[in-house]
Coordinates of C-alpha atoms and ligand atoms in Angstrom, one line a residue:
Chain R
M1346 CA 128.4 72.9 138.7
T1347 CA 126.0 74.6 136.4
D1348 CA 125.3 72.0 133.8
L1349 CA 121.8 72.2 132.3
I1350 CA 120.3 68.8 132.9
V1351 CA 117.2 67.7 131.0
D1352 CA 116.0 64.3 132.2
N1353 CA 113.1 62.6 130.3
A1354 CA 111.3 65.9 129.7
R1355 CA 107.9 65.4 128.2
K1356 CA 105.1 67.6 127.0
D1357 CA 101.7 66.5 125.9
F1358 CA 99.2 68.8 124.3
G1359 CA 96.0 66.8 124.5
G1360 CA 96.8 63.7 122.5
L1361 CA 99.9 65.2 120.9
R1362 CA 103.2 64.4 122.5
A1363 CA 105.2 67.4 121.4
V1364 CA 108.3 66.6 123.5
N1365 CA 108.8 62.9 124.1
D1366 CA 111.1 61.9 126.9
V1367 CA 114.0 64.0 125.9
S1368 CA 117.2 63.8 127.9
F1369 CA 120.6 65.5 127.5
T1370 CA 123.1 67.6 129.5
L1371 CA 124.5 70.9 128.3
G1372 CA 127.8 71.5 130.0
S1373 CA 128.8 74.8 131.6
G1374 CA 130.0 77.1 128.8
E1375 CA 129.0 74.7 126.1
I1376 CA 127.2 75.7 122.9
A1377 CA 124.9 73.2 121.1
G1378 CA 122.5 73.5 118.2
L1379 CA 118.9 72.2 118.5
L1380 CA 117.8 71.1 115.0
G1381 CA 114.7 69.4 113.6
P1382 CA 112.0 69.9 111.0
N1383 CA 109.1 72.2 111.5
G1384 CA 106.8 71.1 114.4
S1385 CA 109.4 68.6 115.8
G1386 CA 109.1 70.2 119.3
K1387 CA 112.1 72.5 119.5
T1388 CA 110.3 75.6 120.7
T1389 CA 108.3 73.5 123.1
L1390 CA 111.5 72.1 124.6
I1391 CA 112.7 75.7 125.0
N1392 CA 109.4 76.5 126.6
L1393 CA 109.8 73.7 129.1
I1394 CA 113.3 74.7 130.1
S1395 CA 112.4 78.4 130.5
G1396 CA 109.2 77.6 132.3
A1397 CA 106.8 79.1 129.8
L1398 CA 105.1 75.7 130.0
P1399 CA 105.3 73.1 132.7
P1400 CA 106.6 69.7 131.6
S1401 CA 104.0 66.8 131.7
A1402 CA 106.8 64.6 133.1
G1403 CA 110.5 64.6 133.6
R1404 CA 113.0 66.7 135.4
I1405 CA 115.0 69.8 134.4
A1406 CA 117.7 71.3 136.5
L1407 CA 120.5 73.8 136.4
G1408 CA 123.3 72.3 138.4
S1409 CA 121.7 71.5 141.8
V1410 CA 118.8 73.9 141.2
Q1411 CA 115.6 72.2 140.2
L1412 CA 113.9 74.2 137.4
S1413 CA 110.9 72.0 136.3
G1414 CA 107.7 72.9 138.1
R1415 CA 108.8 76.4 138.9
R1416 CA 107.4 79.7 137.6
P1417 CA 109.2 81.3 134.7
D1418 CA 110.3 84.3 136.7
L1419 CA 112.0 82.0 139.2
I1420 CA 113.7 80.1 136.4
A1421 CA 114.9 83.4 134.9
R1422 CA 116.3 84.4 138.3
A1423 CA 118.1 81.1 138.5
G1424 CA 120.0 82.1 135.5
V1425 CA 118.1 81.0 132.4
A1426 CA 117.5 83.7 129.7
R1427 CA 115.8 83.3 126.4
T1428 CA 114.7 84.9 123.1
F1429 CA 111.5 84.2 121.3
Q1430 CA 111.0 82.7 117.8
L1431 CA 108.5 85.5 117.1
V1432 CA 110.4 88.5 118.5
R1433 CA 109.0 90.1 121.6
T1434 CA 110.1 93.6 122.5
L1435 CA 108.3 96.1 124.7
P1436 CA 107.0 98.9 122.4
S1437 CA 106.2 101.5 125.0
L1438 CA 109.6 101.3 126.7
T1439 CA 112.9 102.8 125.5
L1440 CA 115.7 100.5 124.3
I1441 CA 117.6 101.0 127.5
E1442 CA 114.5 100.2 129.6
N1443 CA 113.8 97.1 127.5
V1444 CA 117.2 95.8 128.3
M1445 CA 117.5 96.9 131.8
I1446 CA 114.6 94.8 133.0
T1447 CA 116.5 91.6 133.2
A1448 CA 119.3 93.4 135.0
V1449 CA 116.8 94.7 137.5
F1450 CA 114.6 91.6 138.0
G1451 CA 117.0 88.8 137.0
S1452 CA 119.5 87.0 139.2
S1453 CA 121.7 90.0 139.7
S1454 CA 119.0 92.4 141.0
H1455 CA 120.8 95.6 140.0
W1456 CA 119.1 99.0 140.3
G1457 CA 119.9 102.6 139.3
S1458 CA 123.2 103.3 137.7
A1459 CA 124.4 99.7 138.1
A1460 CA 121.4 98.5 136.1
R1461 CA 121.9 101.2 133.5
R1462 CA 125.6 100.2 133.1
V1463 CA 124.8 96.6 132.5
A1464 CA 122.1 97.5 130.0
E1465 CA 124.3 100.0 128.2
E1466 CA 127.0 97.3 127.9
A1467 CA 124.5 94.8 126.5
L1468 CA 123.2 97.4 124.0
A1469 CA 126.8 98.1 122.9
T1470 CA 127.4 94.4 122.5
V1471 CA 124.6 94.2 119.9
G1472 CA 125.4 97.5 118.3
L1473 CA 122.5 99.6 119.6
A1474 CA 124.3 101.7 122.1
D1475 CA 123.7 105.0 120.2
R1476 CA 119.9 104.5 120.3
A1477 CA 119.5 103.8 124.0
N1478 CA 116.8 106.3 124.5
A1479 CA 114.8 105.7 121.4
A1480 CA 111.4 104.0 121.7
A1481 CA 111.5 100.3 121.0
A1482 CA 108.3 100.7 118.9
D1483 CA 110.3 102.4 116.2
L1484 CA 112.8 99.6 115.6
T1485 CA 113.2 97.5 112.4
Y1486 CA 112.7 93.8 112.7
I1487 CA 116.5 93.1 112.8
D1488 CA 117.0 95.7 115.4
Q1489 CA 114.2 94.2 117.5
K1490 CA 116.0 90.9 117.3
R1491 CA 119.2 92.6 118.5
L1492 CA 117.3 94.3 121.3
E1493 CA 115.9 91.0 122.4
L1494 CA 119.3 89.5 122.5
A1495 CA 120.6 92.5 124.5
R1496 CA 117.8 91.9 127.0
A1497 CA 118.9 88.3 127.4
I1498 CA 122.6 89.2 127.8
A1499 CA 121.8 91.9 130.4
A1500 CA 120.4 89.1 132.6
E1501 CA 124.0 87.9 132.9
P1502 CA 122.6 84.4 132.5
K1503 CA 124.2 81.0 133.0
V1504 CA 122.2 79.5 130.2
L1505 CA 121.0 81.3 127.1
L1506 CA 118.2 79.7 125.0
L1507 CA 118.0 81.2 121.4
D1508 CA 115.0 80.3 119.3
E1509 CA 116.0 80.9 115.6
W1510 CA 117.6 84.1 116.6
L1511 CA 119.5 84.2 113.3
A1512 CA 116.5 83.7 111.1
G1513 CA 115.6 86.5 108.8
L1514 CA 119.0 88.2 108.8
N1515 CA 120.7 89.1 105.5
P1516 CA 124.2 87.6 104.7
T1517 CA 126.1 90.5 106.3
E1518 CA 123.9 90.6 109.3
L1519 CA 124.2 86.8 109.6
Q1520 CA 128.0 87.0 109.8
E1521 CA 127.7 89.7 112.4
G1522 CA 125.2 87.6 114.3
I1523 CA 127.4 84.6 114.3
E1524 CA 130.4 86.6 115.6
L1525 CA 128.1 88.0 118.3
I1526 CA 127.0 84.6 119.5
R1527 CA 130.6 83.4 119.4
S1528 CA 131.7 86.3 121.6
L1529 CA 129.0 85.3 124.1
T1530 CA 130.4 81.7 124.4
R1531 CA 133.8 83.2 125.2
S1532 CA 132.3 84.8 128.2
G1533 CA 131.3 81.4 129.6
I1534 CA 127.5 81.4 129.0
S1535 CA 126.1 78.0 127.9
I1536 CA 124.0 78.3 124.8
L1537 CA 121.3 76.1 123.3
M1538 CA 120.3 77.5 120.0
V1539 CA 117.4 76.4 117.8
E1540 CA 118.6 77.0 114.2
H1541 CA 117.7 76.1 110.7
I1542 CA 120.7 77.9 109.0
M1543 CA 123.2 75.1 108.7
D1544 CA 126.1 77.4 107.9
A1545 CA 125.6 79.1 111.3
V1546 CA 125.3 75.7 113.1
R1547 CA 128.5 74.5 111.5
A1548 CA 130.3 77.8 112.4
L1549 CA 129.1 77.9 116.0
C1550 CA 128.2 74.5 117.3
P1551 CA 130.5 71.6 117.8
R1552 CA 127.5 69.5 119.0
V1553 CA 123.9 69.3 117.8
L1554 CA 120.8 67.8 119.2
V1555 CA 118.3 66.7 116.6
M1556 CA 114.6 66.3 117.2
N1557 CA 111.9 64.7 115.2
S1558 CA 108.2 64.4 116.2
G1559 CA 109.1 65.2 119.8
R1560 CA 111.9 62.7 120.1
L1561 CA 115.6 63.3 120.3
I1562 CA 116.9 61.3 117.4
A1563 CA 120.6 62.4 117.5
D1564 CA 122.9 64.0 120.0
E1565 CA 126.4 64.0 118.5
A1566 CA 129.2 66.0 116.9
T1567 CA 127.8 68.3 114.2
G1568 CA 129.7 66.8 111.3
A1569 CA 128.5 63.3 112.2
A1570 CA 124.9 64.4 112.8
L1571 CA 124.6 66.1 109.4
S1572 CA 125.6 62.9 107.6
D1573 CA 123.5 60.7 110.0
P1574 CA 120.9 58.8 107.8
A1575 CA 118.3 59.2 110.5
V1576 CA 118.8 63.0 110.6
I1577 CA 118.7 63.3 106.8
A1578 CA 115.6 61.2 106.7
A1579 CA 113.9 63.4 109.3
Y1580 CA 114.8 66.5 107.3
L1581 CA 113.6 65.0 104.1
G1582 CA 110.3 64.5 105.8
E1583 CA 110.3 60.7 105.6
D1584 CA 108.4 58.7 108.2
E1585 CA 110.9 57.3 110.7
D1586 CA 109.4 53.8 110.7
A1587 CA 109.6 53.5 106.9
Chain A
M830 CA 114.0 120.6 143.8
T831 CA 112.1 122.8 141.4
R832 CA 110.3 119.8 140.2
L833 CA 108.7 119.5 143.6
L834 CA 108.3 123.3 144.1
L835 CA 105.8 123.8 141.3
P836 CA 103.4 121.0 142.4
L837 CA 103.6 122.1 146.0
A838 CA 102.8 125.7 145.1
G839 CA 99.9 124.5 143.0
L840 CA 98.7 122.5 146.0
V841 CA 98.8 125.5 148.3
V842 CA 96.8 127.6 145.8
L843 CA 94.2 124.8 145.5
A844 CA 94.0 124.5 149.3
A845 CA 93.4 128.2 149.6
L846 CA 90.7 128.3 146.9
P847 CA 87.7 127.5 149.2
G848 CA 88.1 130.9 150.8
F849 CA 87.1 132.5 147.5
V850 CA 84.3 130.5 146.1
S851 CA 80.6 130.1 146.8
E852 CA 79.1 127.0 148.5
Y853 CA 78.0 125.8 145.1
G854 CA 81.5 126.3 143.7
L855 CA 83.0 124.4 146.6
G856 CA 80.6 121.5 145.9
L857 CA 81.8 121.4 142.3
M858 CA 85.4 121.5 143.5
I859 CA 84.9 118.6 145.8
G860 CA 83.3 116.6 143.0
A861 CA 86.2 117.4 140.6
V862 CA 88.9 116.5 143.1
T863 CA 87.1 113.3 144.0
Y864 CA 87.2 112.3 140.3
V865 CA 90.8 113.4 140.0
T866 CA 91.5 111.0 142.9
L867 CA 89.4 108.2 141.4
A868 CA 90.9 108.5 137.9
S869 CA 94.4 108.7 139.2
A870 CA 94.0 105.8 141.6
W871 CA 92.4 103.8 138.8
A872 CA 95.3 104.5 136.5
L873 CA 97.8 103.5 139.2
F874 CA 96.7 99.9 138.5
S875 CA 94.8 99.9 135.1
G876 CA 96.9 102.6 133.3
Y877 CA 100.1 100.6 133.9
T878 CA 98.9 97.1 133.5
R879 CA 96.1 97.8 131.0
Y880 CA 93.7 95.6 132.9
I881 CA 90.6 97.6 132.6
S882 CA 88.9 97.5 136.0
L883 CA 85.2 98.4 136.4
A884 CA 85.4 97.7 140.1
T885 CA 86.0 101.3 141.0
V886 CA 82.6 101.8 142.5
A887 CA 82.8 98.5 144.5
F888 CA 85.6 100.1 146.5
Y889 CA 84.3 103.6 146.5
G890 CA 80.9 102.5 147.7
T891 CA 82.4 100.2 150.3
G892 CA 84.3 103.2 151.7
A893 CA 81.1 105.2 152.0
Y894 CA 79.3 102.3 153.6
V895 CA 81.9 101.7 156.2
V896 CA 81.5 105.3 157.3
A897 CA 77.7 105.0 157.3
V898 CA 77.9 101.9 159.5
L899 CA 80.7 103.1 161.8
N900 CA 80.3 106.9 162.0
E901 CA 78.4 106.7 165.3
V902 CA 80.6 104.1 167.1
L903 CA 84.1 105.0 166.2
P904 CA 86.1 108.2 166.0
Y905 CA 86.5 109.5 162.5
P906 CA 90.2 108.8 161.9
L907 CA 89.6 105.2 163.0
V908 CA 86.6 104.9 160.7
L909 CA 89.0 105.9 157.8
L910 CA 91.5 103.4 158.9
V911 CA 88.9 100.6 159.1
A912 CA 87.7 101.6 155.6
A913 CA 91.2 101.4 154.2
L914 CA 91.8 98.0 155.8
I915 CA 88.5 96.6 154.5
G916 CA 89.2 98.0 151.0
G917 CA 92.7 96.5 151.1
A918 CA 91.5 93.1 152.2
M919 CA 88.8 93.1 149.6
A920 CA 91.3 94.0 146.9
L921 CA 93.6 91.2 148.1
V922 CA 90.9 88.6 147.8
V923 CA 89.7 89.9 144.5
G924 CA 93.2 90.2 143.1
L925 CA 94.3 86.8 144.1
S926 CA 91.3 85.2 142.4
T927 CA 91.1 87.4 139.3
L928 CA 94.4 88.7 138.2
R929 CA 95.0 85.6 136.2
L930 CA 92.0 86.5 134.1
A931 CA 92.9 88.1 130.8
G932 CA 91.4 90.9 128.9
V933 CA 87.6 91.0 128.7
Y934 CA 87.1 88.4 131.4
F935 CA 88.8 90.7 133.9
V936 CA 86.6 93.6 132.8
I937 CA 83.4 91.5 133.2
F938 CA 84.5 90.1 136.5
T939 CA 85.2 93.5 138.0
F940 CA 81.8 94.8 136.8
G941 CA 80.2 91.7 138.3
L942 CA 82.0 92.3 141.5
S943 CA 80.5 95.8 141.9
E944 CA 77.0 94.4 141.3
L945 CA 77.7 91.6 143.7
V946 CA 78.8 93.9 146.5
R947 CA 75.7 96.1 146.0
Q948 CA 73.4 93.1 146.0
L949 CA 75.0 91.6 149.1
I950 CA 74.8 94.8 151.1
T951 CA 71.2 95.3 150.0
W952 CA 70.3 91.8 151.0
Y953 CA 72.0 92.3 154.4
E954 CA 70.3 95.6 155.1
V955 CA 66.9 94.3 154.2
N956 CA 67.1 90.9 155.8
V957 CA 69.4 91.4 158.8
T958 CA 69.2 95.1 159.9
G959 CA 65.7 95.6 158.4
T960 CA 66.6 99.0 156.9
L961 CA 67.7 100.0 153.5
G962 CA 69.2 103.5 154.0
R963 CA 71.5 104.9 156.6
Y964 CA 72.3 108.4 157.7
I965 CA 75.8 109.9 158.1
F966 CA 75.8 112.6 160.7
L967 CA 79.4 113.8 160.9
D968 CA 80.5 117.2 161.9
I969 CA 82.8 117.7 158.9
S970 CA 82.4 120.9 156.9
A971 CA 82.5 121.0 153.1
R972 CA 85.9 122.6 153.3
G973 CA 87.1 119.8 155.6
I974 CA 86.0 117.3 153.0
Y975 CA 87.6 119.3 150.2
W976 CA 90.9 119.4 152.0
Q977 CA 90.9 115.7 152.8
M978 CA 90.1 114.8 149.3
L979 CA 92.8 117.2 147.9
A980 CA 95.3 115.6 150.2
L981 CA 94.3 112.1 149.0
A982 CA 94.6 113.3 145.4
A983 CA 98.0 114.7 146.1
V984 CA 99.1 111.5 147.8
T985 CA 97.8 109.4 144.9
I986 CA 99.7 111.4 142.3
G987 CA 102.8 111.6 144.4
L988 CA 102.7 107.9 145.1
T989 CA 102.3 107.2 141.4
A990 CA 105.3 109.4 140.6
W991 CA 107.4 107.6 143.3
I992 CA 106.4 104.1 142.1
H993 CA 107.1 105.1 138.5
R994 CA 110.8 105.6 139.5
R995 CA 111.0 102.4 141.5
P996 CA 111.4 98.8 140.3
L997 CA 107.7 98.3 140.9
G998 CA 106.9 101.0 138.3
L999 CA 109.2 99.5 135.7
A1000 CA 107.8 96.0 136.4
L1001 CA 104.2 97.3 136.0
R1002 CA 105.1 98.9 132.7
V1003 CA 106.6 95.7 131.4
V1004 CA 103.5 93.8 132.6
G1005 CA 101.4 96.2 130.6
D1006 CA 103.4 95.6 127.5
D1007 CA 103.9 91.9 127.5
E1008 CA 103.4 89.5 130.5
T1009 CA 105.3 86.7 128.8
V1010 CA 108.4 88.9 128.5
A1011 CA 107.9 90.1 132.1
A1012 CA 107.8 86.6 133.5
H1013 CA 110.9 85.5 131.5
S1014 CA 112.7 88.5 132.7
G1015 CA 112.3 87.6 136.4
I1016 CA 109.2 89.6 137.2
N1017 CA 106.8 88.0 139.7
L1018 CA 103.5 88.8 137.8
A1019 CA 101.1 88.0 140.5
R1020 CA 102.9 90.0 143.2
T1021 CA 103.5 93.0 140.9
K1022 CA 99.8 93.2 139.9
L1023 CA 98.5 92.5 143.3
I1024 CA 100.6 95.3 145.0
A1025 CA 99.3 97.9 142.5
F1026 CA 95.7 96.6 142.7
V1027 CA 95.7 96.8 146.5
L1028 CA 97.2 100.3 146.6
S1029 CA 94.8 101.5 144.0
S1030 CA 91.8 100.0 145.8
V1031 CA 92.7 101.3 149.2
I1032 CA 92.8 104.9 147.7
L1033 CA 89.4 104.3 145.9
T1034 CA 87.9 103.1 149.2
L1035 CA 89.3 106.1 151.1
A1036 CA 87.8 108.4 148.5
G1037 CA 84.4 107.0 149.1
A1038 CA 84.8 107.2 152.8
I1039 CA 86.0 110.8 152.7
V1040 CA 83.2 112.1 150.4
S1041 CA 80.4 110.2 152.1
P1042 CA 79.4 112.8 154.7
R1043 CA 78.4 115.0 151.7
W1044 CA 75.5 112.6 151.0
V1045 CA 74.1 112.5 154.6
Y1046 CA 71.7 109.7 153.4
V1047 CA 73.2 106.6 151.7
E1048 CA 71.7 103.4 150.3
P1049 CA 73.3 100.8 148.1
S1050 CA 71.7 102.0 144.8
I1051 CA 73.2 105.5 145.4
V1052 CA 76.7 104.6 146.5
F1053 CA 77.2 101.6 144.2
N1054 CA 76.1 103.4 141.0
P1055 CA 78.0 101.8 138.1
T1056 CA 78.2 105.2 136.3
V1057 CA 81.1 106.0 138.7
S1058 CA 83.2 103.2 137.4
F1059 CA 82.5 104.1 133.8
L1060 CA 83.2 107.8 134.3
T1061 CA 86.5 107.0 136.0
V1062 CA 87.6 104.9 133.0
I1063 CA 86.6 107.6 130.5
M1064 CA 88.3 110.3 132.4
A1065 CA 91.6 108.4 132.8
L1066 CA 91.5 107.4 129.1
L1067 CA 90.7 110.9 127.9
G1068 CA 93.6 112.4 129.8
G1069 CA 96.0 109.5 129.1
A1070 CA 96.0 106.6 131.6
N1071 CA 99.7 106.0 131.4
R1072 CA 100.7 109.6 132.2
L1073 CA 101.2 111.0 135.7
V1074 CA 98.7 113.9 135.4
G1075 CA 96.7 112.5 132.5
P1076 CA 93.8 111.1 134.6
A1077 CA 93.6 114.4 136.5
L1078 CA 93.6 116.4 133.3
G1079 CA 90.8 114.2 132.0
A1080 CA 88.8 114.2 135.2
V1081 CA 88.3 118.0 135.7
P1082 CA 86.8 119.0 132.4
L1083 CA 84.7 115.8 132.1
F1084 CA 83.3 116.2 135.6
L1085 CA 82.3 119.8 134.9
T1086 CA 80.8 118.9 131.6
F1087 CA 78.7 116.1 133.1
E1088 CA 77.6 118.3 136.0
W1089 CA 76.4 120.9 133.5
L1090 CA 74.8 118.3 131.3
S1091 CA 73.0 116.6 134.1
A1092 CA 71.7 119.9 135.4
N1093 CA 70.5 121.1 132.1
F1094 CA 69.6 117.9 130.2
P1095 CA 68.7 115.5 133.0
D1096 CA 66.9 113.1 130.6
T1097 CA 69.4 112.9 127.7
Y1098 CA 72.5 113.2 129.8
S1099 CA 73.4 109.5 129.7
I1100 CA 73.2 109.6 125.9
F1101 CA 75.9 112.3 125.8
M1102 CA 78.0 110.2 128.2
G1103 CA 77.7 107.2 125.9
L1104 CA 78.7 109.2 122.9
L1105 CA 81.6 110.7 124.7
F1106 CA 82.8 107.3 125.8
I1107 CA 82.8 106.1 122.2
G1108 CA 84.4 109.3 121.0
V1109 CA 87.3 109.0 123.5
V1110 CA 88.0 105.4 122.7
F1111 CA 87.9 106.0 118.9
A1112 CA 89.7 109.3 118.6
L1113 CA 92.2 109.2 121.4
P1114 CA 92.9 105.7 122.6
E1115 CA 96.1 106.8 124.3
G1116 CA 94.6 110.0 125.7
V1117 CA 94.7 113.7 124.9
L1118 CA 98.3 114.2 126.1
A1119 CA 99.5 111.5 123.6
G1120 CA 97.5 113.3 120.9
V1121 CA 99.2 116.6 121.7
D1122 CA 102.6 114.8 121.6
R1123 CA 101.8 113.4 118.2
L1124 CA 100.7 116.8 116.9
R1125 CA 103.9 118.4 118.2
A1126 CA 106.0 115.7 116.6
R1127 CA 104.2 116.2 113.3
K1128 CA 104.8 119.9 113.5
L1129 CA 108.5 119.4 114.2
R1130 CA 108.8 117.1 111.3
A1131 CA 107.0 119.6 109.0
A1132 CA 109.3 122.3 110.2
A1133 CA 112.5 120.2 109.6
Ligands
LIG2440 N1 100.7 75.7 123.1 C1 100.4 74.6 122.3 N2 99.3 74.0 122.3 C2 99.0 72.9 121.5 N3 99.9 72.4 120.6 C3 101.1 73.0 120.5 C4 101.4 74.2 121.4 N4 102.7 74.5 121.1 C5 103.1 73.7 120.1 N5 102.2 72.8 119.8 C6 102.4 71.7 118.9 O1 103.5 71.0 119.3 C7 104.3 70.6 118.1 C8 105.7 71.1 118.2 O2 105.7 72.5 118.1 P1 107.0 73.4 118.2 O3 106.5 74.8 118.1 O4 107.7 73.0 119.5 O5 107.8 73.0 117.0 P2 109.2 73.6 116.4 O6 110.1 72.4 116.4 O7 109.6 74.7 117.2 O8 108.8 74.0 115.0 P3 109.3 75.3 114.1 O9 110.6 74.9 113.5 O10 108.2 75.4 113.1 O11 109.4 76.4 115.0 C9 103.5 71.1 116.9 O12 102.7 70.1 116.4 C10 102.7 72.2 117.5 O13 101.5 72.4 116.7
LIG2441 MG1 109.9 76.7 116.9

């Protein structure tokens, strides 16, 4: 079983509780949206799962493998891949090298032609195959996002964490992006995607998790969540006790 | 195969050169090859990871000191082995405690380390052995030193080329670009940096050990001269620290320039060095080779 289990995960920054005892399970092959207003703790939750930050309390596991408390490289090798809200590519490496690194250092530990093949496939998936040997420094913003996704795909992950990967795309690119993510779910990867674009969430996610000031305030079917008064209130910026 | 042939032929020519030059010329060649080794070994860690280390002389000086202490009690090959082991052990301790430091903190720490080693050895010599200087009487000719140093330089560049094509090389380049991405891609940051730092430091230590018989008399203020660390950095940066032969290309002309300056302008020589350092950092932050590449690209674009 490779469910992603998040059990009372918490993160304190000084006096600020950015993630407040959040619990949920993401089934194997499932795709769920992670919603919430700015500053509600979505990226921090992604950081806790991927090991960028250690949780202050709680437990995170992938099936029977404990993730919380481990280094990010070990979590990556356990099958968790991610993208970053502010895109991070490696400017001094070529595209193929950018993508290859997760195939080489991730769970599958490919090298040589095997790593290249995985990386080429991932580049083809995101539509960058013809520029494999170009320098990543020369890419447009959108292509950098594509490249980052290719890098995550080449890890052949069990769980993929996307932090507003669709943000900043124009309408055509958005449609392509949605199709791309849909094709990934068909290959059996579990996806947790932070997203502000509701059309994309409706198109891709049967289920959403909604956060507000660090707390998980809804975990339900997308249609129900979007008409949930608590969710609407959170998005309108009302104080939840009011 | 041809890719190996050319460097090997070059090495043979370089090895044969001492037969055709004066004693003074040979001295210059030893100095130049020593700095080729230092700059290349420095780049093996710092060029990849972009952690600017000023600890070069800590290892280089330690190598020389090990020879000074042991040259009368152990056979020479064993002395070299001990020097390598001590340099490696030092790098391991330093690496484990500092590679988490980012940017300028790492630079300052490595500079402090060199000073610390110098002060510790000075203290030990004055208070425990009761002497400050030591003599190295080894029956090794200038040619012998040149050949050893040339071999070490070749091994350093060969090792860098080999690592570059291995997972370690890829990991180091990723670390140099973005440690966060490296970690989330499955790269063990601490191990990657530590391996490169130890390899680099062992070579730096050996360089100091090999060249030390040239000095005959050593004391801490001579062998732990911080200028060595700075020169190494400038040379590697000038040639291009992330290119295989960049550091070597930077080392030779700069070494010869500094030799000439220090012989002819002993008082103002360090001013020139400072100016050059500033010039390199401003004009060619990625090195001369990258500058040439850029020029060539511009020409191609202009021609198209
Ligand atoms: N490293 C950090 N140190 C201190 N505070 C932090 C840190 N990271 C996030 N925070 C704070 O934690 C809270 C949650 O931030 P987070 O980035 O997780 O929000 P988010 O839901 O991703 O918001 P957005 O939609 O704007 O990306 C914010 O108040 C933020 O300022
Ligand atoms: Mg965020």
